[in-house]
Short mmCIF file of C-alpha atoms and ligand atoms in Angstrom, two decimals:
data_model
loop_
_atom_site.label_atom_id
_atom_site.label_comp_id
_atom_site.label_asym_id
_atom_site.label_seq_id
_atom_site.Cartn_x
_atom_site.Cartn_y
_atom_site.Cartn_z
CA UNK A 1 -28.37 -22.26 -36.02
CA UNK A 2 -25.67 -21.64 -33.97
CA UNK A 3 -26.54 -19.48 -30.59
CA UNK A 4 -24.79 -16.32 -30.30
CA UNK A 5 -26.87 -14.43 -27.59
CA UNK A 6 -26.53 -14.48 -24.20
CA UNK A 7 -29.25 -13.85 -22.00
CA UNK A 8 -29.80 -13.32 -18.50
CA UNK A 9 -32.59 -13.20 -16.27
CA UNK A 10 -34.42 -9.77 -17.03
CA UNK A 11 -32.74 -6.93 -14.90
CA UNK A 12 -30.34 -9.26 -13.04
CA UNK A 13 -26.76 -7.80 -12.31
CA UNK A 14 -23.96 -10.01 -12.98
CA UNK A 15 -23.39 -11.12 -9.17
CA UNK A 16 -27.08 -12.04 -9.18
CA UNK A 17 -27.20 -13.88 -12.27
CA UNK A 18 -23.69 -15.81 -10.75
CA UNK A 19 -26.06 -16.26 -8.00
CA UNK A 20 -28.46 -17.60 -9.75
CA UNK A 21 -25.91 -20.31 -11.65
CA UNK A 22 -24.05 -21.34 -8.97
CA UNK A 23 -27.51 -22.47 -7.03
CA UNK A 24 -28.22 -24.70 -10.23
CA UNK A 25 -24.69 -25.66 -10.52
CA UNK A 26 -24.66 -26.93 -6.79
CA UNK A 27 -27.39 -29.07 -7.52
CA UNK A 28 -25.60 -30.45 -10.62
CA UNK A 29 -22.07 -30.87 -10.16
CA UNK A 30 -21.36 -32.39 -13.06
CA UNK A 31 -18.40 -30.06 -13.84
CA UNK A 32 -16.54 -30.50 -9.96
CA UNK A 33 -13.26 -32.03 -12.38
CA UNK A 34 -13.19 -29.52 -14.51
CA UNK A 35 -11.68 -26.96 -12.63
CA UNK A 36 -11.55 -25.43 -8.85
CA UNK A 37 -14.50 -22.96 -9.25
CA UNK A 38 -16.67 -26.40 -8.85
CA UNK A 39 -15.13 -27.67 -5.84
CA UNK A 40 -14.71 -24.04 -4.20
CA UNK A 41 -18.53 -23.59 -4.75
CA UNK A 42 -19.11 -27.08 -3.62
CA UNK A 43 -17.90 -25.72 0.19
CA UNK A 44 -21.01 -23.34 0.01
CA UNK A 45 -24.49 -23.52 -0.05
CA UNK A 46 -25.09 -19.51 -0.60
CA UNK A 47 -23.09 -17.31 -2.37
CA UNK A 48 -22.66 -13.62 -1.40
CA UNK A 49 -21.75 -11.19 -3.85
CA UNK A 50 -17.79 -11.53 -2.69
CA UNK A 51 -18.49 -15.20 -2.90
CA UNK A 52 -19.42 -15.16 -6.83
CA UNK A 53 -16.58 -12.39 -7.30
CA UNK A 54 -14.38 -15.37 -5.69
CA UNK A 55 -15.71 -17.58 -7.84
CA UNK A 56 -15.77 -15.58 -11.01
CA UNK A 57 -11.80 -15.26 -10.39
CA UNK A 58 -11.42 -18.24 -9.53
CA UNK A 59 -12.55 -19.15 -13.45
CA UNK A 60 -10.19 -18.99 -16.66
CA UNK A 61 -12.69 -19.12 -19.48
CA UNK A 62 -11.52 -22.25 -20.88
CA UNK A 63 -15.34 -23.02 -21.76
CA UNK A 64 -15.13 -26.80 -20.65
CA UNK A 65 -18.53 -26.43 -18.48
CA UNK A 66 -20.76 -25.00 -20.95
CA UNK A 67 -20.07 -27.35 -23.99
CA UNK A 68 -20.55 -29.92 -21.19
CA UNK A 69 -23.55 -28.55 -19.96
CA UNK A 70 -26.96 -29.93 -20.25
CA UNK A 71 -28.20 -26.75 -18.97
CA UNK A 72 -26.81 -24.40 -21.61
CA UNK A 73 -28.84 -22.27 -23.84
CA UNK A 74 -31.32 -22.62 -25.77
CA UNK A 75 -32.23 -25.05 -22.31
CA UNK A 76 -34.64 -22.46 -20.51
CA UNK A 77 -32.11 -22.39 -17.13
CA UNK A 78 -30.00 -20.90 -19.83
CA UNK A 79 -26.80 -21.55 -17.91
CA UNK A 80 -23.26 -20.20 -19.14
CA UNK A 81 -20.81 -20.40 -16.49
CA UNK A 82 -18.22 -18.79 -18.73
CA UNK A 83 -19.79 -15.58 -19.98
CA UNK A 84 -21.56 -14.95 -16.33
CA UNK A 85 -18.10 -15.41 -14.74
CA UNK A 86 -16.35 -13.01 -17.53
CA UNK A 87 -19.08 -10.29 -16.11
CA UNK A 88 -18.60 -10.62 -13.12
CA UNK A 89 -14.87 -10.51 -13.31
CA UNK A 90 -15.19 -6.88 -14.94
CA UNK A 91 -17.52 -5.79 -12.28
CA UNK A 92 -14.65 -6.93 -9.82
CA UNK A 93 -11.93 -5.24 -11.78
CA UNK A 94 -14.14 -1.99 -11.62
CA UNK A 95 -15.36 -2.28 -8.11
CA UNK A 96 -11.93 -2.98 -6.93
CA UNK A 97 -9.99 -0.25 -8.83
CA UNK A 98 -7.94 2.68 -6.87
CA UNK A 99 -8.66 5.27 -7.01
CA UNK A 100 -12.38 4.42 -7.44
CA UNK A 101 -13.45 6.66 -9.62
CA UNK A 102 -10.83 5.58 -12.34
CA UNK A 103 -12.83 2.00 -12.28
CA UNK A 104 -15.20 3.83 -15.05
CA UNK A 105 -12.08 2.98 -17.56
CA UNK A 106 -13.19 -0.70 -17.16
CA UNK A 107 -16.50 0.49 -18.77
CA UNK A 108 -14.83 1.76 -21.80
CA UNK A 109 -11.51 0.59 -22.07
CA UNK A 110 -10.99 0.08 -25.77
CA UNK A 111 -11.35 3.89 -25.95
CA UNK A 112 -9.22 4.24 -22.79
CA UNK A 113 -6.45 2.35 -23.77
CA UNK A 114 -6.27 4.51 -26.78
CA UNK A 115 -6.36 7.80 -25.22
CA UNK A 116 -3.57 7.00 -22.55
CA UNK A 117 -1.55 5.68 -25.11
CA UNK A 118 -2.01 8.30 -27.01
CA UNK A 119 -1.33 10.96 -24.51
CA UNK A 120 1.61 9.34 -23.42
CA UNK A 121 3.32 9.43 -26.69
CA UNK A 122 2.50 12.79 -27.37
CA UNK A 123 3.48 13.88 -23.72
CA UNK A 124 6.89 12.48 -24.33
CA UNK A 125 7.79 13.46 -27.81
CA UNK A 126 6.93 17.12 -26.72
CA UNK A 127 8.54 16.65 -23.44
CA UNK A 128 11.63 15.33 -25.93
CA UNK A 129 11.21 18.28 -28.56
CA UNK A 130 11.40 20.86 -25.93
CA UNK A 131 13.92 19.73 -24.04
CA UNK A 132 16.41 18.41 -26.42
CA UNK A 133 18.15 20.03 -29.40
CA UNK A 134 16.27 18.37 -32.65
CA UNK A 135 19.67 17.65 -33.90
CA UNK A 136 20.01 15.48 -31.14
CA UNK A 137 16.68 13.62 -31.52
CA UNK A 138 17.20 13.03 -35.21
CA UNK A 139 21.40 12.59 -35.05
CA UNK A 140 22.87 8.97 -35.13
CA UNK A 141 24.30 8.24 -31.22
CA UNK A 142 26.31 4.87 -31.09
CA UNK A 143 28.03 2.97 -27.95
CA UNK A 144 26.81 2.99 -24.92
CA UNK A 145 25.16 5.73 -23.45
CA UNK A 146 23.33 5.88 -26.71
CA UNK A 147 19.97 6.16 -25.84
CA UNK A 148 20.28 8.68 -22.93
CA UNK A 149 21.53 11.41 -24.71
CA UNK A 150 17.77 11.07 -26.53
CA UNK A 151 16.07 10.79 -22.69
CA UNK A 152 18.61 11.50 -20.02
CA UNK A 153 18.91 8.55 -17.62
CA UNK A 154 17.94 10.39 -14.57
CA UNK A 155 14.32 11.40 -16.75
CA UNK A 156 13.80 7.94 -17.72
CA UNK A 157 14.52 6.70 -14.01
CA UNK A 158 11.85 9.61 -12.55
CA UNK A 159 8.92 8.85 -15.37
CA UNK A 160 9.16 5.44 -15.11
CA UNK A 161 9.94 4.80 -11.63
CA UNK A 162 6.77 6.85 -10.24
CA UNK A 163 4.90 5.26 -12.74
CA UNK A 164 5.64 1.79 -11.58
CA UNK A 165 5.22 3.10 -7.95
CA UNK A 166 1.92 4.01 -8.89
CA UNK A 167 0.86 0.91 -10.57
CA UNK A 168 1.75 -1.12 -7.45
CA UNK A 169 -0.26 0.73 -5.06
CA UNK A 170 -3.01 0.97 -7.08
CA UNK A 171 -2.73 -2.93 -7.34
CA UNK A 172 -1.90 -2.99 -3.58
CA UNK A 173 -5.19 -1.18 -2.40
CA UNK A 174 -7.40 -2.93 -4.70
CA UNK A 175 -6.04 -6.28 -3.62
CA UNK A 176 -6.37 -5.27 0.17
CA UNK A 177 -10.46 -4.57 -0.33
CA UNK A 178 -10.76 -7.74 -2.36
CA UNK A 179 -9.49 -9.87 0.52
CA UNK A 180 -11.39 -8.39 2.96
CA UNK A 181 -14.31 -8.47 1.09
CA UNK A 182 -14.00 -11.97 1.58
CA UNK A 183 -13.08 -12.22 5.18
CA UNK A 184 -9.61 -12.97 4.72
CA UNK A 185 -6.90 -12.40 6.94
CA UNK A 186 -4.11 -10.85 5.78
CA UNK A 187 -1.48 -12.61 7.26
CA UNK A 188 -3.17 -15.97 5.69
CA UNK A 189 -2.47 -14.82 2.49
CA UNK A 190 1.22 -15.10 2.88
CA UNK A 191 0.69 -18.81 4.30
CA UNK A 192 4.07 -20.30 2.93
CA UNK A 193 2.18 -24.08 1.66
CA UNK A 194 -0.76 -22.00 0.34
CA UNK A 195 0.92 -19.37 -1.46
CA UNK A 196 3.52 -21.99 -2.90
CA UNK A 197 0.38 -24.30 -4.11
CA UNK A 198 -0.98 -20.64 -5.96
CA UNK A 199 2.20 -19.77 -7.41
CA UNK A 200 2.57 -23.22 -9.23
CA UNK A 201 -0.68 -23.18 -10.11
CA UNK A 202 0.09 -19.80 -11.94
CA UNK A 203 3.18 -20.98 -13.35
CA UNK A 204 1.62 -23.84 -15.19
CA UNK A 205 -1.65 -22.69 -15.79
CA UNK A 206 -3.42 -25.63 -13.80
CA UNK A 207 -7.04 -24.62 -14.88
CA UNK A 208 -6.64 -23.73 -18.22
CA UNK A 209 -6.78 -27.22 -19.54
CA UNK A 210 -10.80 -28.18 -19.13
CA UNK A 211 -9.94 -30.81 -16.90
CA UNK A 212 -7.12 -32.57 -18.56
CA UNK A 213 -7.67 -32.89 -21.96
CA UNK A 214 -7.17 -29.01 -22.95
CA UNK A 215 -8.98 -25.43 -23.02
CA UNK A 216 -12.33 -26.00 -25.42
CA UNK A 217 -11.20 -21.99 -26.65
CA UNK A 218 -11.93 -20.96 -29.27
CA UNK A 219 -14.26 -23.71 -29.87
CA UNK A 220 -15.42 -27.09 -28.55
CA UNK A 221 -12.61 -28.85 -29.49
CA UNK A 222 -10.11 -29.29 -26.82
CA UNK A 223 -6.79 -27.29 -27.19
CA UNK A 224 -3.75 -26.48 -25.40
CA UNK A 225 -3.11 -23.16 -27.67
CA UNK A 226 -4.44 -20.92 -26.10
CA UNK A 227 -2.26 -21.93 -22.98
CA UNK A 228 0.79 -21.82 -24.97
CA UNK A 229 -0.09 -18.24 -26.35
CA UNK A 230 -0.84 -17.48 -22.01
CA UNK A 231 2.57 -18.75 -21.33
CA UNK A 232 4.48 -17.45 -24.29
CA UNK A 233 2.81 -13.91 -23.39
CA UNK A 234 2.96 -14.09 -19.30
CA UNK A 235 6.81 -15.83 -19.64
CA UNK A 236 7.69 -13.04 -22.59
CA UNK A 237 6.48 -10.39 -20.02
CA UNK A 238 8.52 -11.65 -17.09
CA UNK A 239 11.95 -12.20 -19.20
CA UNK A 240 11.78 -8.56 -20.31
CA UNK A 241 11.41 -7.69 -17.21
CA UNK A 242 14.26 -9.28 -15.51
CA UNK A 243 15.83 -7.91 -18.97
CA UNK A 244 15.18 -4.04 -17.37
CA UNK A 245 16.01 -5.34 -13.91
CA UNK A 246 19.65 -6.72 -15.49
CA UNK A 247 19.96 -3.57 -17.11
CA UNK A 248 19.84 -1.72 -13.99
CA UNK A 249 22.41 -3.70 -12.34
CA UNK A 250 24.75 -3.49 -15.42
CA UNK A 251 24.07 0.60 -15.38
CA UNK A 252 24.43 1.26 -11.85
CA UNK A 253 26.60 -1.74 -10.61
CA UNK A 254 28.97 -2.34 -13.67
CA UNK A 255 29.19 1.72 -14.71
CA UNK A 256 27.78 -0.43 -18.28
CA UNK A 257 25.29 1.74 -20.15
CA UNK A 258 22.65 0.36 -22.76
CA UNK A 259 22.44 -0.24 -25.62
CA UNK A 260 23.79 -3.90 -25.05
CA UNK A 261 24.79 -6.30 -27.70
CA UNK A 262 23.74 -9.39 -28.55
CA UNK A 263 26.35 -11.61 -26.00
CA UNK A 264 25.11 -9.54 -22.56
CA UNK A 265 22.28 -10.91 -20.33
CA UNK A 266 20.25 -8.23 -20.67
CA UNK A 267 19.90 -8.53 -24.23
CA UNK A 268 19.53 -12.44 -24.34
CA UNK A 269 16.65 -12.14 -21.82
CA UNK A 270 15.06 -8.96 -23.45
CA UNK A 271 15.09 -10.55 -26.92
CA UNK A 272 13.64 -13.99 -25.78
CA UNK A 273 10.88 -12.34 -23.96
CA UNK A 274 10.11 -9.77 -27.04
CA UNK A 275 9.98 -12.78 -29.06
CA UNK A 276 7.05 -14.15 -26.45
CA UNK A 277 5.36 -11.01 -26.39
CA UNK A 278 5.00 -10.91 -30.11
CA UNK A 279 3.96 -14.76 -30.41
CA UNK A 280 1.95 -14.70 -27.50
CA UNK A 281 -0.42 -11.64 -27.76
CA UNK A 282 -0.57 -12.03 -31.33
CA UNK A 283 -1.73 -15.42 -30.76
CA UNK A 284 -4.31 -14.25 -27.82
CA UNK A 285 -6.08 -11.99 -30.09
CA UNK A 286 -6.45 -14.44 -33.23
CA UNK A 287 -7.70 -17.23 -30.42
CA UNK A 288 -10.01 -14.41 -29.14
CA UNK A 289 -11.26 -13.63 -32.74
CA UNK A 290 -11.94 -16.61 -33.37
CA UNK A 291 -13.90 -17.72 -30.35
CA UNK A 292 -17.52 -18.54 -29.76
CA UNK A 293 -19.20 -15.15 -28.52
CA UNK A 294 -21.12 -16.99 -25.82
CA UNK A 295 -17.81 -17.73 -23.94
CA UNK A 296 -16.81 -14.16 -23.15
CA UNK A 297 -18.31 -10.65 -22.33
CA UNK A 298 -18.78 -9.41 -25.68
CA UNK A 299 -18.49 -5.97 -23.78
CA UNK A 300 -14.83 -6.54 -22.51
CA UNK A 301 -13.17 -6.87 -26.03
CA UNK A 302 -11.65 -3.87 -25.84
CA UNK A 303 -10.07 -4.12 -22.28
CA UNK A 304 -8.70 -7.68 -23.25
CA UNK A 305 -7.60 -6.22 -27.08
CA UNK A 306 -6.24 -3.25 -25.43
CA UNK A 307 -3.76 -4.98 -23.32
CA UNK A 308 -2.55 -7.59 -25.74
CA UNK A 309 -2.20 -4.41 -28.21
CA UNK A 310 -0.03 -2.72 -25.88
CA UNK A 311 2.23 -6.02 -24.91
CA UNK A 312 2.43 -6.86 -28.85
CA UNK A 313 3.37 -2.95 -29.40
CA UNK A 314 5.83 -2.57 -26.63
CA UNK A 315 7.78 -5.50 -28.14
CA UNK A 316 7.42 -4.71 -31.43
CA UNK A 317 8.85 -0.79 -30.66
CA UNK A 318 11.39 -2.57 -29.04
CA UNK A 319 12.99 -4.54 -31.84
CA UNK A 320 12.67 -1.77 -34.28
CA UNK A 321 15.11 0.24 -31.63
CA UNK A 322 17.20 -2.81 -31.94
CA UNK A 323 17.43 -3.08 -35.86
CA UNK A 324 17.51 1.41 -36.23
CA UNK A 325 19.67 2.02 -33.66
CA UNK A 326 22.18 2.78 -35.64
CA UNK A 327 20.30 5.23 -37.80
CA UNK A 328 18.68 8.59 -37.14
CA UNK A 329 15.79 6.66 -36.69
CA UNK A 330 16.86 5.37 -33.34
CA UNK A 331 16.09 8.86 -31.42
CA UNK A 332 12.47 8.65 -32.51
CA UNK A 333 11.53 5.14 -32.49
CA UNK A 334 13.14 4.95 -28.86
CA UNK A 335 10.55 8.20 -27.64
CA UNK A 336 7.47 5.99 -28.89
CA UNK A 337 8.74 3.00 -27.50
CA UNK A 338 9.29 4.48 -23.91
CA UNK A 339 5.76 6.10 -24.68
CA UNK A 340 4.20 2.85 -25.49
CA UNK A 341 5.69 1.61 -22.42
CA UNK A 342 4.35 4.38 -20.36
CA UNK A 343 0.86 4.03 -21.95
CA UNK A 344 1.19 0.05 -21.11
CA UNK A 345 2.18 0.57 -17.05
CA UNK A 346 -0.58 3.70 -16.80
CA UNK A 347 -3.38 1.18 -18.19
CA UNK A 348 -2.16 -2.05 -15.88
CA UNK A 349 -4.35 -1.51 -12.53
CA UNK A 350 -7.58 -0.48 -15.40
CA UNK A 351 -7.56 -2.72 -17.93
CA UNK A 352 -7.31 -6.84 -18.29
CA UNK A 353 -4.11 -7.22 -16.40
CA UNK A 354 -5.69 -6.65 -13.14
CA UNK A 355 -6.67 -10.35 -13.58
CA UNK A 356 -3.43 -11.40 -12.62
CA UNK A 357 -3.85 -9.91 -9.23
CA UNK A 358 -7.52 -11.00 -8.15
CA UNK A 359 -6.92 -14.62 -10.05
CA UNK A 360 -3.78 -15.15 -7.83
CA UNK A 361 -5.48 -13.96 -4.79
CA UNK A 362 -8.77 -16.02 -5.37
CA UNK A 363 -6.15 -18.90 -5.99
CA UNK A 364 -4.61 -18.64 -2.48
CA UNK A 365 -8.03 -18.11 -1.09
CA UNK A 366 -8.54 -21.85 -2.77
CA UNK A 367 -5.40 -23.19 -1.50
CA UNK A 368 -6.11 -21.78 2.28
CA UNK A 369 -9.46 -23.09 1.79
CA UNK A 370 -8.71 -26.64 0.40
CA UNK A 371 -6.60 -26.93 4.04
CA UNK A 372 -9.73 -26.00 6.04
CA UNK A 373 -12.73 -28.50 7.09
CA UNK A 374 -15.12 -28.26 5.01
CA UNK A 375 -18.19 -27.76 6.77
CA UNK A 376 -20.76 -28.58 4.08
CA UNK A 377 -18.92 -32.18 2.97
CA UNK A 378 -22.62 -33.62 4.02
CA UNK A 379 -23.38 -32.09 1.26
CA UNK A 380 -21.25 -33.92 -1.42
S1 LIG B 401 -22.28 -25.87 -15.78
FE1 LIG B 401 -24.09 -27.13 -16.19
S2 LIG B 401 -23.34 -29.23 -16.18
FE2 LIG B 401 -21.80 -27.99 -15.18
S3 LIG B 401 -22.28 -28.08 -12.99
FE3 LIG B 401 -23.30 -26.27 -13.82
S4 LIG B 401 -25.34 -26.94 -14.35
FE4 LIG B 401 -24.09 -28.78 -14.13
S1 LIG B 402 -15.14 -21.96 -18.01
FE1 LIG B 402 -13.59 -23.46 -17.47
S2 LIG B 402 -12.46 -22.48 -15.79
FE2 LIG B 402 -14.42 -21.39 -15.99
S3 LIG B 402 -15.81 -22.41 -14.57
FE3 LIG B 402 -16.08 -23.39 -16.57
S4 LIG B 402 -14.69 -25.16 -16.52
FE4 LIG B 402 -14.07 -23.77 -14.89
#
């Protein structure tokens, strides 16, 4: 039968039961190859509760260690690096968030993710409503300039640019307690060979491959899908982004208003990074459907659904403006899609994408740390 519970020492918090792991772990070692949460743990021989968050970030849930390990359930050590490490991680994410008291959304995120969403949209098609003429929502604009006499510019410019303010210095403060949690210094973080080693290791996904022969996700057989759906997705994400950030320079620098057609940079990068973040989530969530419920906090679904949801939607809203935007469809469909959006950047520092920030930042950690002595190489 297969096992589908995951149990942990009666009362234990996550940190504790990490605690717990990592001392059998250190004994074992079986796993160092399989990633660089075995040789990071190898430099320690106790593990604070900022050392396990380390740790726990330092991990990608590829689910190489447990099919490998002899200690697994139903073995009465009951050891599942994977599934502690997810915990933790969401504990971190909480802990972590700015301000604190909005960490709660980690708890319930699903529902969260909904609600903003949700809010959003409504806040902007009655912000739209009220302050345009419904003719004007529901007319047919063409040529450029288009969309902003739906949303002016300017209003666009204000919503989103505060909320991307925001996002970044929620991200910023929740970074700055994580690396001082673990005695960092913040100057080391910007360490030019360190930081370079961190961003490749992002770029390529280094430890999402189980140690070479591919991510055992979403079962034991070894696959590199689910990094293609990670790249697809994180690539998709960045291309529409330099999409908006060509956009601006065409709108400000080159007096060239959207909509763009198909020939303009703008549009070549926005529609090759739509087309990733509808492969790519889509993908995510039938991996993550699919995968063994030992692997991953059963509890989390929701945070990790929600922001795949929101990438797959933003895209998705975003080629329906392309193909209606001729119609008197385009007024509408454009006021969910900047909703969407808005509900997407609003849900960033509480929901699964705050990964990206505490992954890369336990990654440079491993990078400064891999250039340091190693004071407990007796040990190995
Ligand atoms: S996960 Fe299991 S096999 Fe791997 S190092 Fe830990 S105890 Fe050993
Ligand atoms: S699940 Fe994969 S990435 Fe995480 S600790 Fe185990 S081998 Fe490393």
């Amino acid at each position: 039968m297969p096992i589908t519970e995951h149990k942990m020492v009666a009362g234990a918090t996550p940190h504790a039961e990490g605690d717990r792991i990592m001392q059998i772990c250190n004994a074992c070692r079986y796993c160092e190859g399989f990633c660089a949460v075995f040789p990071a743990m190898a430099r320690r021989l106790t593990f604070t509760d900022a050392d396990i968050s380390y740790l726990a970030n330092l991990c990608h849930n590829c689910g190489a260690c447990y099919y490998a390990c002899q200690y697994a359930p139903p073995h009465e050590f009951m050891v599942n690096v994977p599934r502690t490490f997810a915990e933790v991680r969401k504990e971190t994410y909480k802990n972590y968030a700015w301000p604190r008291a909005f960490g709660a959304a980690y708890q319930r995120n699903g529902l969260t993710t909904a609600v903003v969403t949700t809010l959003a949209l409504s806040a902007f098609l009655v912000g739209v409503v009220q302050s345009v003429n419904p003719a004007v929502l529901w007319g047919t604009h063409t040529g450029p300039g288009a969309f902003y006499q739906v949303i002016a510019h300017n209003t666009m410019v204000a919503i989103f640019g505060a909320a991307a303010l925001y996002v970044i210095l929620a991200f910023v403060m929740g970074f700055r307690q994580f690396w001082a949690d673990m005695n960092e210094k913040m100057g080391d973080f910007v360490s030019p060979a360190s930081f370079r080693e961190a961003v490749w290791n992002v770029l390529t996904l280094k430890y999402l491959d189980g140690g070479g022969e591919g991510c055992t996700y979403p079962d034991e057989k070894p696959s590199f899908t689910r990094r293609t759906f990670h790249h697809l997705t994180f690539y998709g994400f960045m291309l529409c982004f330099a999409a908006t950030s060509s956009g601006t320079v065409y709108h400000y620098l080159r007096d060239f208003p959207a909509p763009y057609d198909f020939t303009t940079l703008p549009k070549i990068l926005g529609s090759l990074g739509g087309i990733g973040l509808l492969i790519g989530p889509a993908g995510l969530l039938w991996l993550k459907h699919r995968a063994d419920p030992m692997l991953s906090d059963q509890k989390s679904r929701g945070m990790d659904d929600g922001l795949l949801g929101l990438l797959f939607l933003t895209s998705l809203t975003g080629f329906l403006i392309v193909f209606l935007r001729e119609t008197s469809w385009m007024g509408i469909t454009l006021t969910i899609h900047l909703g969407v959006v808005l509900g997407l950047f609003l849900m960033l520092p509480y929901g699964k994408f705050a990964h990206a920030v505490y992954r890369f930042a336990a990654l440079v950690r491993y990078a400064l740390e891999r250039r340091r002595p190693n004071t407990n190489a007796s040990f190995e």
